[in-house]
Amino acid sequence: MREDSRMITYEILQFIESNAQEKQTNPDIAEVTYNELALKLFQYQFKHNKAYKKFCQARKRTPLTVKRWIDIPPMPIQGYKELTLSCEPIEEAEAVFMTSGTTNPEAKGKNYHPDLTVWDASMKGPFKRFVMPDYEKMTIFVLSPAEDLNQNSSLSRYLSNAVSYFGTGNSEFFFSEEGLNFERLVSQLKRCEEKREPVMLMGASFAYVHILDYLKEKQIQFGLPEKSRIFDTGGFKGQSREVDMEHLYTEFQTYFQIGRDKCINMYGMTELSSQIYDQTILSSYLHPSVIHDKAAAPWIKTVILNTETLEPVQEGEKGVIAHYDLANWNSCLAILTEDLGCQTENGFVLLGRIKDSEARGCSIAVDQLIQSNSGGAVR
């Protein structure tokens, strides 16, 4: 990596390490520190990421005019499908994470990672805080492919890291090239049940639909030990059928004896380098009341924007979600999603995918993105 790449990643790692424990700090000082680093990262990306630079110029935002992190233009995730968004040469990338391509298999989004040190550091601390605040290690059963089966999947690396960092020796992956091994999973869950060994199931949301179908067919139910938990991610976009999450949580109680307060959804994106979590487990561990709203580590900020103007809305108002992720150092620290959300006093809630009729501001941003990188006139 070039020298300024090493310098910016060093500063980001320092920020992550100093904030990993979520110690109470003066919010004004924390905001100033975040703003300084975000602006420095924006300047770095404006200099080295040519496609992003052209988009920022089309939005009339440059390091000379932007003084607050919230004014840094968020890159529409469509850009990760249409353009090469990388500060370092893509030929030297240690990893290339790709989207699943459920909307268009021919246009997969790509996020290039010259080095995974920051990505791994960004994953480790928040996972411990939000998913396992009460354990150093526990038995983890993974229902989705490990990294060796899918090296272009950020989720696969995430799951492999989870087991490597926080799994006991009894942890196991149940997905192979032949698919999910239901019989082995049932056998190991029965062992945990008998030995009263708490276990965490981890996998993509739709994996649980298949497992529950199997358990219903075989008429199998478990009474998993107290403090067992279920982790899911990804939702049901592009799957063969939609399933209501509240119905799924009810079934988790029925078939595993795991209550809603021990179920956690991770919100992640290939286009980001950090993850966002339900606060169910953390809140139930810290105090009696359970918070379901999503939150993240201090190096990622989530903003709800008006779908027409892309300006921040008031707390409680619906809008399109944008994320500002310092760990996303090689592509774009600011991402404009296609998700609707609402800010709350405890974090934010997801409200589904944005509809075409609600997306005028997003559409204009995508038009500016494409035209600025194709030599056309910018509207």
mmCIF file of C-alpha atoms in Angstrom:
data_model
loop_
_atom_site.group_PDB
_atom_site.id
_atom_site.type_symbol
_atom_site.label_atom_id
_atom_site.label_comp_id
_atom_site.label_asym_id
_atom_site.label_seq_id
_atom_site.Cartn_x
_atom_site.Cartn_y
_atom_site.Cartn_z
ATOM 1 C CA MET A 1 0.000 0.000 0.000
ATOM 2 C CA ARG A 2 1.069 3.595 -0.561
ATOM 3 C CA GLU A 3 2.287 5.622 2.395
ATOM 4 C CA ASP A 4 -0.853 7.719 2.878
ATOM 5 C CA SER A 5 -2.931 4.505 2.796
ATOM 6 C CA ARG A 6 -0.867 3.107 5.656
ATOM 7 C CA MET A 7 -1.244 6.359 7.565
ATOM 8 C CA ILE A 8 -5.021 6.605 7.214
ATOM 9 C CA THR A 9 -5.564 2.937 8.111
ATOM 10 C CA TYR A 10 -3.328 3.368 11.164
ATOM 11 C CA GLU A 11 -5.437 6.294 12.359
ATOM 12 C CA ILE A 12 -8.668 4.376 11.761
ATOM 13 C CA LEU A 13 -7.343 1.372 13.669
ATOM 14 C CA GLN A 14 -6.380 3.646 16.540
ATOM 15 C CA PHE A 15 -9.896 5.097 16.559
ATOM 16 C CA ILE A 16 -11.467 1.617 16.504
ATOM 17 C CA GLU A 17 -9.265 0.323 19.302
ATOM 18 C CA SER A 18 -9.856 3.372 21.493
ATOM 19 C CA ASN A 19 -13.637 3.097 21.030
ATOM 20 C CA ALA A 20 -14.007 -0.684 21.042
ATOM 21 C CA GLN A 21 -14.893 -0.861 24.733
ATOM 22 C CA GLU A 22 -17.629 1.779 24.479
ATOM 23 C CA LYS A 23 -16.264 3.672 27.469
ATOM 24 C CA GLN A 24 -18.139 6.813 28.439
ATOM 25 C CA THR A 25 -16.522 9.826 26.791
ATOM 26 C CA ASN A 26 -17.535 13.448 26.441
ATOM 27 C CA PRO A 27 -19.947 13.400 23.452
ATOM 28 C CA ASP A 28 -18.711 16.775 22.212
ATOM 29 C CA ILE A 29 -15.100 15.583 22.179
ATOM 30 C CA ALA A 30 -16.122 12.293 20.530
ATOM 31 C CA GLU A 31 -17.985 14.195 17.797
ATOM 32 C CA VAL A 32 -15.015 16.444 17.109
ATOM 33 C CA THR A 33 -12.661 13.461 16.894
ATOM 34 C CA TYR A 34 -14.979 11.577 14.561
ATOM 35 C CA ASN A 35 -15.469 14.635 12.376
ATOM 36 C CA GLU A 36 -11.730 15.261 12.046
ATOM 37 C CA LEU A 37 -11.017 11.685 11.008
ATOM 38 C CA ALA A 38 -13.996 11.511 8.642
ATOM 39 C CA LEU A 39 -12.892 14.687 6.861
ATOM 40 C CA LYS A 40 -9.346 13.371 6.608
ATOM 41 C CA LEU A 41 -10.651 10.119 5.131
ATOM 42 C CA PHE A 42 -12.896 12.019 2.727
ATOM 43 C CA GLN A 43 -9.885 13.991 1.507
ATOM 44 C CA TYR A 44 -7.954 10.744 1.010
ATOM 45 C CA GLN A 45 -10.798 9.108 -0.953
ATOM 46 C CA PHE A 46 -11.406 12.254 -3.012
ATOM 47 C CA LYS A 47 -7.751 12.161 -4.009
ATOM 48 C CA HIS A 48 -7.392 8.464 -4.852
ATOM 49 C CA ASN A 49 -10.882 7.183 -5.763
ATOM 50 C CA LYS A 50 -11.447 8.739 -9.194
ATOM 51 C CA ALA A 51 -15.038 7.556 -9.657
ATOM 52 C CA TYR A 52 -16.031 8.853 -6.236
ATOM 53 C CA LYS A 53 -14.250 12.156 -6.876
ATOM 54 C CA LYS A 54 -16.267 12.741 -10.052
ATOM 55 C CA PHE A 55 -19.492 11.974 -8.187
ATOM 56 C CA CYS A 56 -18.598 14.395 -5.384
ATOM 57 C CA GLN A 57 -17.807 17.109 -7.907
ATOM 58 C CA ALA A 58 -21.183 16.529 -9.537
ATOM 59 C CA ARG A 59 -22.758 17.011 -6.092
ATOM 60 C CA LYS A 60 -20.614 20.162 -5.663
ATOM 61 C CA ARG A 61 -18.899 18.732 -2.593
ATOM 62 C CA THR A 62 -15.116 18.753 -2.236
ATOM 63 C CA PRO A 63 -12.664 18.677 0.700
ATOM 64 C CA LEU A 64 -12.484 22.469 0.384
ATOM 65 C CA THR A 65 -16.229 22.953 0.865
ATOM 66 C CA VAL A 66 -17.153 20.095 3.224
ATOM 67 C CA LYS A 67 -16.559 20.909 6.902
ATOM 68 C CA ARG A 68 -18.870 18.379 8.589
ATOM 69 C CA TRP A 69 -18.908 14.609 8.174
ATOM 70 C CA ILE A 70 -22.665 14.654 7.561
ATOM 71 C CA ASP A 71 -22.095 16.757 4.418
ATOM 72 C CA ILE A 72 -19.847 14.137 2.795
ATOM 73 C CA PRO A 73 -21.793 12.826 -0.241
ATOM 74 C CA PRO A 74 -23.017 9.254 0.306
ATOM 75 C CA MET A 75 -22.282 6.941 -2.613
ATOM 76 C CA PRO A 76 -25.423 5.141 -3.924
ATOM 77 C CA ILE A 77 -24.862 1.407 -3.609
ATOM 78 C CA GLN A 78 -25.566 1.193 -7.353
ATOM 79 C CA GLY A 79 -22.076 2.656 -7.752
ATOM 80 C CA TYR A 80 -20.543 -0.556 -6.427
ATOM 81 C CA LYS A 81 -22.167 -2.398 -9.342
ATOM 82 C CA GLU A 82 -21.446 0.148 -12.073
ATOM 83 C CA LEU A 83 -17.977 1.436 -11.156
ATOM 84 C CA THR A 84 -14.634 0.454 -9.678
ATOM 85 C CA LEU A 85 -14.555 2.150 -6.278
ATOM 86 C CA SER A 86 -11.087 1.648 -4.866
ATOM 87 C CA CYS A 87 -8.272 3.899 -3.711
ATOM 88 C CA GLU A 88 -5.627 1.195 -4.029
ATOM 89 C CA PRO A 89 -5.033 -0.824 -7.242
ATOM 90 C CA ILE A 90 -7.648 -3.580 -7.390
ATOM 91 C CA GLU A 91 -5.044 -6.089 -8.629
ATOM 92 C CA GLU A 92 -3.428 -5.932 -5.184
ATOM 93 C CA ALA A 93 -6.594 -6.565 -3.169
ATOM 94 C CA GLU A 94 -6.378 -9.191 -0.446
ATOM 95 C CA ALA A 95 -10.129 -9.787 -0.762
ATOM 96 C CA VAL A 96 -12.970 -8.789 -3.090
ATOM 97 C CA PHE A 97 -16.371 -9.090 -1.449
ATOM 98 C CA MET A 98 -19.321 -9.332 -3.836
ATOM 99 C CA THR A 99 -23.064 -8.915 -3.428
ATOM 100 C CA SER A 100 -25.301 -11.907 -4.077
ATOM 101 C CA GLY A 101 -26.772 -10.371 -7.216
ATOM 102 C CA THR A 102 -30.352 -11.312 -6.347
ATOM 103 C CA THR A 103 -31.728 -8.353 -8.320
ATOM 104 C CA ASN A 104 -29.421 -8.779 -11.331
ATOM 105 C CA PRO A 105 -26.911 -11.672 -11.329
ATOM 106 C CA GLU A 106 -24.916 -9.936 -14.061
ATOM 107 C CA ALA A 107 -24.355 -6.803 -11.957
ATOM 108 C CA LYS A 108 -22.815 -7.758 -8.639
ATOM 109 C CA GLY A 109 -21.547 -5.043 -6.365
ATOM 110 C CA LYS A 110 -17.868 -5.307 -5.441
ATOM 111 C CA ASN A 111 -15.970 -3.939 -2.457
ATOM 112 C CA TYR A 112 -12.181 -4.217 -2.740
ATOM 113 C CA HIS A 113 -10.053 -4.703 0.371
ATOM 114 C CA PRO A 114 -6.282 -4.249 -0.057
ATOM 115 C CA ASP A 115 -5.863 -5.437 3.523
ATOM 116 C CA LEU A 116 -8.408 -6.953 5.943
ATOM 117 C CA THR A 117 -6.856 -5.693 9.167
ATOM 118 C CA VAL A 118 -9.331 -2.824 9.569
ATOM 119 C CA TRP A 119 -12.281 -4.960 8.441
ATOM 120 C CA ASP A 120 -11.476 -7.640 11.017
ATOM 121 C CA ALA A 121 -10.915 -5.116 13.797
ATOM 122 C CA SER A 122 -14.222 -3.440 13.000
ATOM 123 C CA MET A 123 -16.039 -6.781 13.260
ATOM 124 C CA LYS A 124 -14.490 -8.117 16.467
ATOM 125 C CA GLY A 125 -15.321 -5.554 19.162
ATOM 126 C CA PRO A 126 -18.973 -4.885 18.233
ATOM 127 C CA PHE A 127 -19.665 -8.620 17.902
ATOM 128 C CA LYS A 128 -18.470 -9.144 21.459
ATOM 129 C CA ARG A 129 -20.496 -6.187 22.731
ATOM 130 C CA PHE A 130 -23.805 -6.805 20.973
ATOM 131 C CA VAL A 131 -23.862 -10.592 20.526
ATOM 132 C CA MET A 132 -21.838 -11.999 23.454
ATOM 133 C CA PRO A 133 -21.647 -9.369 26.228
ATOM 134 C CA ASP A 134 -21.972 -12.152 28.820
ATOM 135 C CA TYR A 135 -19.471 -14.671 27.389
ATOM 136 C CA GLU A 136 -15.848 -14.737 26.330
ATOM 137 C CA LYS A 137 -16.419 -17.891 24.271
ATOM 138 C CA MET A 138 -19.374 -20.154 23.603
ATOM 139 C CA THR A 139 -20.338 -23.025 21.336
ATOM 140 C CA ILE A 140 -21.290 -21.649 17.917
ATOM 141 C CA PHE A 141 -23.122 -23.667 15.278
ATOM 142 C CA VAL A 142 -22.936 -22.024 11.842
ATOM 143 C CA LEU A 143 -25.647 -22.720 9.262
ATOM 144 C CA SER A 144 -24.135 -20.826 6.311
ATOM 145 C CA PRO A 145 -20.932 -21.324 4.288
ATOM 146 C CA ALA A 146 -17.565 -20.691 5.916
ATOM 147 C CA GLU A 147 -14.903 -18.533 4.291
ATOM 148 C CA ASP A 148 -13.184 -21.462 2.560
ATOM 149 C CA LEU A 149 -16.393 -22.212 0.608
ATOM 150 C CA ASN A 150 -17.085 -18.630 -0.439
ATOM 151 C CA GLN A 151 -14.092 -16.299 -0.378
ATOM 152 C CA ASN A 152 -16.028 -13.486 -2.087
ATOM 153 C CA SER A 153 -18.640 -13.347 0.680
ATOM 154 C CA SER A 154 -18.217 -10.820 3.474
ATOM 155 C CA LEU A 155 -20.736 -12.841 5.515
ATOM 156 C CA SER A 156 -18.638 -15.987 5.183
ATOM 157 C CA ARG A 157 -15.578 -14.163 6.509
ATOM 158 C CA TYR A 158 -17.699 -12.667 9.274
ATOM 159 C CA LEU A 159 -18.981 -16.093 10.379
ATOM 160 C CA SER A 160 -15.512 -17.640 10.203
ATOM 161 C CA ASN A 161 -14.132 -14.777 12.311
ATOM 162 C CA ALA A 162 -16.915 -15.237 14.863
ATOM 163 C CA VAL A 163 -15.952 -18.869 15.404
ATOM 164 C CA SER A 164 -12.229 -18.102 15.368
ATOM 165 C CA TYR A 165 -12.489 -15.272 17.910
ATOM 166 C CA PHE A 166 -15.349 -16.420 20.127
ATOM 167 C CA GLY A 167 -16.149 -20.096 19.478
ATOM 168 C CA THR A 168 -15.309 -22.965 21.817
ATOM 169 C CA GLY A 169 -13.735 -26.198 20.589
ATOM 170 C CA ASN A 170 -17.229 -27.643 20.167
ATOM 171 C CA SER A 171 -18.142 -25.030 17.550
ATOM 172 C CA GLU A 172 -18.933 -26.356 14.103
ATOM 173 C CA PHE A 173 -19.942 -25.397 10.546
ATOM 174 C CA PHE A 174 -22.845 -27.430 9.183
ATOM 175 C CA PHE A 175 -22.903 -26.141 5.613
ATOM 176 C CA SER A 176 -20.750 -27.949 3.037
ATOM 177 C CA GLU A 177 -20.651 -28.219 -0.733
ATOM 178 C CA GLU A 178 -23.514 -30.722 -0.410
ATOM 179 C CA GLY A 179 -25.639 -28.212 1.505
ATOM 180 C CA LEU A 180 -26.847 -28.058 5.095
ATOM 181 C CA ASN A 181 -26.289 -31.231 7.138
ATOM 182 C CA PHE A 182 -29.574 -31.421 9.052
ATOM 183 C CA GLU A 183 -28.898 -34.787 10.711
ATOM 184 C CA ARG A 184 -25.548 -33.684 12.103
ATOM 185 C CA LEU A 185 -27.042 -30.413 13.339
ATOM 186 C CA VAL A 186 -29.865 -32.220 15.138
ATOM 187 C CA SER A 187 -27.392 -34.618 16.719
ATOM 188 C CA GLN A 188 -25.190 -31.798 18.019
ATOM 189 C CA LEU A 189 -28.154 -29.776 19.285
ATOM 190 C CA LYS A 190 -29.333 -32.832 21.209
ATOM 191 C CA ARG A 191 -25.860 -33.125 22.748
ATOM 192 C CA CYS A 192 -25.982 -29.480 23.864
ATOM 193 C CA GLU A 193 -29.464 -30.027 25.251
ATOM 194 C CA GLU A 194 -28.391 -33.070 27.245
ATOM 195 C CA LYS A 195 -25.195 -31.501 28.588
ATOM 196 C CA ARG A 196 -26.935 -28.154 29.273
ATOM 197 C CA GLU A 197 -24.320 -26.404 27.136
ATOM 198 C CA PRO A 198 -25.478 -22.983 25.855
ATOM 199 C CA VAL A 199 -25.187 -22.716 22.087
ATOM 200 C CA MET A 200 -25.505 -19.964 19.507
ATOM 201 C CA LEU A 201 -26.963 -20.690 16.082
ATOM 202 C CA MET A 202 -25.616 -18.362 13.388
ATOM 203 C CA GLY A 203 -26.613 -18.036 9.773
ATOM 204 C CA ALA A 204 -28.479 -16.258 7.010
ATOM 205 C CA SER A 205 -32.141 -15.610 7.836
ATOM 206 C CA PHE A 206 -33.486 -18.026 5.231
ATOM 207 C CA ALA A 207 -31.378 -20.917 6.564
ATOM 208 C CA TYR A 208 -33.699 -21.048 9.563
ATOM 209 C CA VAL A 209 -36.721 -21.531 7.317
ATOM 210 C CA HIS A 210 -35.160 -24.728 5.953
ATOM 211 C CA ILE A 211 -34.227 -25.931 9.434
ATOM 212 C CA LEU A 212 -37.701 -25.300 10.818
ATOM 213 C CA ASP A 213 -39.233 -27.134 7.831
ATOM 214 C CA TYR A 214 -36.998 -30.107 8.631
ATOM 215 C CA LEU A 215 -37.832 -30.061 12.355
ATOM 216 C CA LYS A 216 -41.564 -29.891 11.609
ATOM 217 C CA GLU A 217 -41.308 -32.790 9.164
ATOM 218 C CA LYS A 218 -39.386 -34.921 11.679
ATOM 219 C CA GLN A 219 -41.470 -33.691 14.633
ATOM 220 C CA ILE A 220 -38.396 -32.595 16.573
ATOM 221 C CA GLN A 221 -38.271 -29.906 19.234
ATOM 222 C CA PHE A 222 -35.448 -28.813 21.517
ATOM 223 C CA GLY A 223 -35.228 -27.268 24.953
ATOM 224 C CA LEU A 224 -31.874 -25.570 24.534
ATOM 225 C CA PRO A 225 -30.094 -24.373 27.679
ATOM 226 C CA GLU A 226 -30.648 -20.938 29.138
ATOM 227 C CA LYS A 227 -28.537 -18.203 27.501
ATOM 228 C CA SER A 228 -28.555 -20.006 24.162
ATOM 229 C CA ARG A 229 -29.206 -17.559 21.346
ATOM 230 C CA ILE A 230 -30.068 -17.234 17.666
ATOM 231 C CA PHE A 231 -28.241 -14.903 15.275
ATOM 232 C CA ASP A 232 -29.633 -14.195 11.814
ATOM 233 C CA THR A 233 -28.787 -11.813 9.003
ATOM 234 C CA GLY A 234 -29.764 -10.970 5.453
ATOM 235 C CA GLY A 235 -33.537 -11.084 5.459
ATOM 236 C CA PHE A 236 -35.437 -12.738 2.608
ATOM 237 C CA LYS A 237 -34.697 -10.659 -0.481
ATOM 238 C CA GLY A 238 -34.485 -12.903 -3.547
ATOM 239 C CA GLN A 239 -35.570 -16.027 -1.656
ATOM 240 C CA SER A 240 -38.223 -18.505 -2.749
ATOM 241 C CA ARG A 241 -40.693 -17.235 -0.154
ATOM 242 C CA GLU A 242 -41.142 -14.387 2.284
ATOM 243 C CA VAL A 243 -41.404 -15.124 5.997
ATOM 244 C CA ASP A 244 -42.577 -12.698 8.649
ATOM 245 C CA MET A 245 -39.811 -12.255 11.219
ATOM 246 C CA GLU A 246 -42.242 -12.109 14.144
ATOM 247 C CA HIS A 247 -43.603 -15.491 13.040
ATOM 248 C CA LEU A 248 -40.036 -16.787 12.858
ATOM 249 C CA TYR A 249 -39.313 -15.583 16.410
ATOM 250 C CA THR A 250 -42.411 -17.430 17.615
ATOM 251 C CA GLU A 251 -41.153 -20.594 15.954
ATOM 252 C CA PHE A 252 -37.720 -20.161 17.554
ATOM 253 C CA GLN A 253 -39.462 -20.220 20.928
ATOM 254 C CA THR A 254 -41.463 -23.301 19.975
ATOM 255 C CA TYR A 255 -38.703 -25.390 18.403
ATOM 256 C CA PHE A 256 -35.613 -24.247 20.341
ATOM 257 C CA GLN A 257 -37.018 -22.651 23.516
ATOM 258 C CA ILE A 258 -35.108 -19.467 22.704
ATOM 259 C CA GLY A 259 -37.040 -16.268 23.477
ATOM 260 C CA ARG A 260 -37.115 -13.011 21.542
ATOM 261 C CA ASP A 261 -34.650 -11.345 23.938
ATOM 262 C CA LYS A 262 -32.001 -13.893 22.896
ATOM 263 C CA CYS A 263 -32.552 -13.436 19.154
ATOM 264 C CA ILE A 264 -30.387 -10.892 17.350
ATOM 265 C CA ASN A 265 -30.394 -9.687 13.764
ATOM 266 C CA MET A 266 -27.217 -8.323 12.223
ATOM 267 C CA TYR A 267 -27.648 -5.704 9.494
ATOM 268 C CA GLY A 268 -24.660 -5.794 7.183
ATOM 269 C CA MET A 269 -23.813 -4.868 3.612
ATOM 270 C CA THR A 270 -21.094 -5.934 1.217
ATOM 271 C CA GLU A 271 -20.631 -2.232 0.484
ATOM 272 C CA LEU A 272 -19.749 -1.508 4.145
ATOM 273 C CA SER A 273 -16.932 -2.742 6.365
ATOM 274 C CA SER A 274 -18.821 -2.611 9.674
ATOM 275 C CA GLN A 275 -22.004 -4.209 10.959
ATOM 276 C CA ILE A 276 -25.095 -2.982 12.810
ATOM 277 C CA TYR A 277 -27.047 -4.956 15.408
ATOM 278 C CA ASP A 278 -30.314 -5.341 17.255
ATOM 279 C CA GLN A 279 -29.775 -4.338 20.873
ATOM 280 C CA THR A 280 -31.877 -7.198 22.257
ATOM 281 C CA ILE A 281 -29.106 -9.238 23.901
ATOM 282 C CA LEU A 282 -27.055 -6.262 25.060
ATOM 283 C CA SER A 283 -30.022 -4.449 26.597
ATOM 284 C CA SER A 284 -31.377 -7.558 28.328
ATOM 285 C CA TYR A 285 -27.896 -8.163 29.754
ATOM 286 C CA LEU A 286 -27.477 -4.593 31.030
ATOM 287 C CA HIS A 287 -30.979 -3.982 32.392
ATOM 288 C CA PRO A 288 -34.460 -5.589 32.520
ATOM 289 C CA SER A 289 -35.985 -3.729 29.565
ATOM 290 C CA VAL A 290 -35.285 -5.051 26.066
ATOM 291 C CA ILE A 291 -34.420 -2.652 23.227
ATOM 292 C CA HIS A 292 -35.024 -3.948 19.714
ATOM 293 C CA ASP A 293 -33.731 -0.902 17.827
ATOM 294 C CA LYS A 294 -30.490 -1.220 15.886
ATOM 295 C CA ALA A 295 -27.188 0.375 16.861
ATOM 296 C CA ALA A 296 -23.535 0.207 15.876
ATOM 297 C CA ALA A 297 -20.024 0.978 17.055
ATOM 298 C CA PRO A 298 -18.900 4.641 17.304
ATOM 299 C CA TRP A 299 -17.034 4.508 13.993
ATOM 300 C CA ILE A 300 -20.229 4.013 12.004
ATOM 301 C CA LYS A 301 -22.995 6.615 12.024
ATOM 302 C CA THR A 302 -26.438 6.108 10.521
ATOM 303 C CA VAL A 303 -28.469 9.023 9.168
ATOM 304 C CA ILE A 304 -32.064 9.040 7.887
ATOM 305 C CA LEU A 305 -32.477 11.260 4.809
ATOM 306 C CA ASN A 306 -35.492 12.738 3.062
ATOM 307 C CA THR A 307 -36.113 10.666 -0.068
ATOM 308 C CA GLU A 308 -36.727 13.814 -2.148
ATOM 309 C CA THR A 309 -33.933 16.110 -0.987
ATOM 310 C CA LEU A 310 -31.454 13.722 0.697
ATOM 311 C CA GLU A 311 -31.358 16.123 3.645
ATOM 312 C CA PRO A 312 -31.488 14.704 7.229
ATOM 313 C CA VAL A 313 -34.984 14.328 8.668
ATOM 314 C CA GLN A 314 -36.162 14.758 12.237
ATOM 315 C CA GLU A 315 -36.176 11.875 14.714
ATOM 316 C CA GLY A 316 -39.269 9.767 14.152
ATOM 317 C CA GLU A 317 -39.625 10.642 10.458
ATOM 318 C CA LYS A 318 -39.279 7.990 7.761
ATOM 319 C CA GLY A 319 -36.526 8.280 5.168
ATOM 320 C CA VAL A 320 -33.779 6.527 3.222
ATOM 321 C CA ILE A 321 -30.836 5.235 5.249
ATOM 322 C CA ALA A 322 -27.249 6.438 4.771
ATOM 323 C CA HIS A 323 -24.273 5.029 6.663
ATOM 324 C CA TYR A 324 -20.937 6.719 7.400
ATOM 325 C CA ASP A 325 -18.383 4.000 8.107
ATOM 326 C CA LEU A 326 -14.784 4.935 8.900
ATOM 327 C CA ALA A 327 -13.726 1.298 8.432
ATOM 328 C CA ASN A 328 -14.708 1.568 4.757
ATOM 329 C CA TRP A 329 -11.434 3.312 4.035
ATOM 330 C CA ASN A 330 -10.616 1.986 0.554
ATOM 331 C CA SER A 331 -13.908 2.702 -1.238
ATOM 332 C CA CYS A 332 -16.408 5.264 0.103
ATOM 333 C CA LEU A 333 -16.925 6.049 3.767
ATOM 334 C CA ALA A 334 -20.489 7.282 3.082
ATOM 335 C CA ILE A 335 -23.076 4.905 1.563
ATOM 336 C CA LEU A 336 -26.622 5.659 0.394
ATOM 337 C CA THR A 337 -28.680 2.492 0.792
ATOM 338 C CA GLU A 338 -31.971 1.388 -0.718
ATOM 339 C CA ASP A 339 -33.488 0.840 2.729
ATOM 340 C CA LEU A 340 -36.072 2.897 4.559
ATOM 341 C CA GLY A 341 -35.673 3.599 8.246
ATOM 342 C CA CYS A 342 -36.618 5.779 11.150
ATOM 343 C CA GLN A 343 -34.359 7.282 13.828
ATOM 344 C CA THR A 344 -35.322 6.670 17.465
ATOM 345 C CA GLU A 345 -33.896 7.749 20.791
ATOM 346 C CA ASN A 346 -32.184 4.344 21.050
ATOM 347 C CA GLY A 347 -30.916 3.928 17.480
ATOM 348 C CA PHE A 348 -32.959 3.252 14.367
ATOM 349 C CA VAL A 349 -35.470 0.774 12.969
ATOM 350 C CA LEU A 350 -35.649 -0.725 9.488
ATOM 351 C CA LEU A 351 -38.879 -0.177 7.567
ATOM 352 C CA GLY A 352 -38.230 -2.208 4.424
ATOM 353 C CA ARG A 353 -36.918 -1.500 0.939
ATOM 354 C CA ILE A 354 -37.469 1.843 -0.732
ATOM 355 C CA LYS A 355 -40.109 1.963 -3.484
ATOM 356 C CA ASP A 356 -39.530 3.692 -6.827
ATOM 357 C CA SER A 357 -42.197 6.258 -6.036
ATOM 358 C CA GLU A 358 -40.355 7.245 -2.859
ATOM 359 C CA ALA A 359 -36.904 7.487 -4.374
ATOM 360 C CA ARG A 360 -36.709 10.719 -6.371
ATOM 361 C CA GLY A 361 -33.667 12.034 -4.484
ATOM 362 C CA CYS A 362 -31.963 8.648 -4.698
ATOM 363 C CA SER A 363 -32.670 8.433 -8.433
ATOM 364 C CA ILE A 364 -31.143 11.858 -9.017
ATOM 365 C CA ALA A 365 -28.046 10.800 -7.071
ATOM 366 C CA VAL A 366 -27.702 7.646 -9.198
ATOM 367 C CA ASP A 367 -28.133 9.700 -12.388
ATOM 368 C CA GLN A 368 -25.404 12.078 -11.237
ATOM 369 C CA LEU A 369 -23.197 9.125 -10.407
ATOM 370 C CA ILE A 370 -23.533 7.511 -13.837
ATOM 371 C CA GLN A 371 -23.355 10.715 -15.855
ATOM 372 C CA SER A 372 -20.359 12.076 -13.950
ATOM 373 C CA ASN A 373 -18.431 8.917 -14.740
ATOM 374 C CA SER A 374 -19.474 8.621 -18.371
ATOM 375 C CA GLY A 375 -18.572 12.088 -19.567
ATOM 376 C CA GLY A 376 -22.191 13.163 -19.922
ATOM 377 C CA ALA A 377 -23.729 16.365 -18.673
ATOM 378 C CA VAL A 378 -24.795 16.342 -15.082
ATOM 379 C CA ARG A 379 -28.304 17.467 -14.258
#
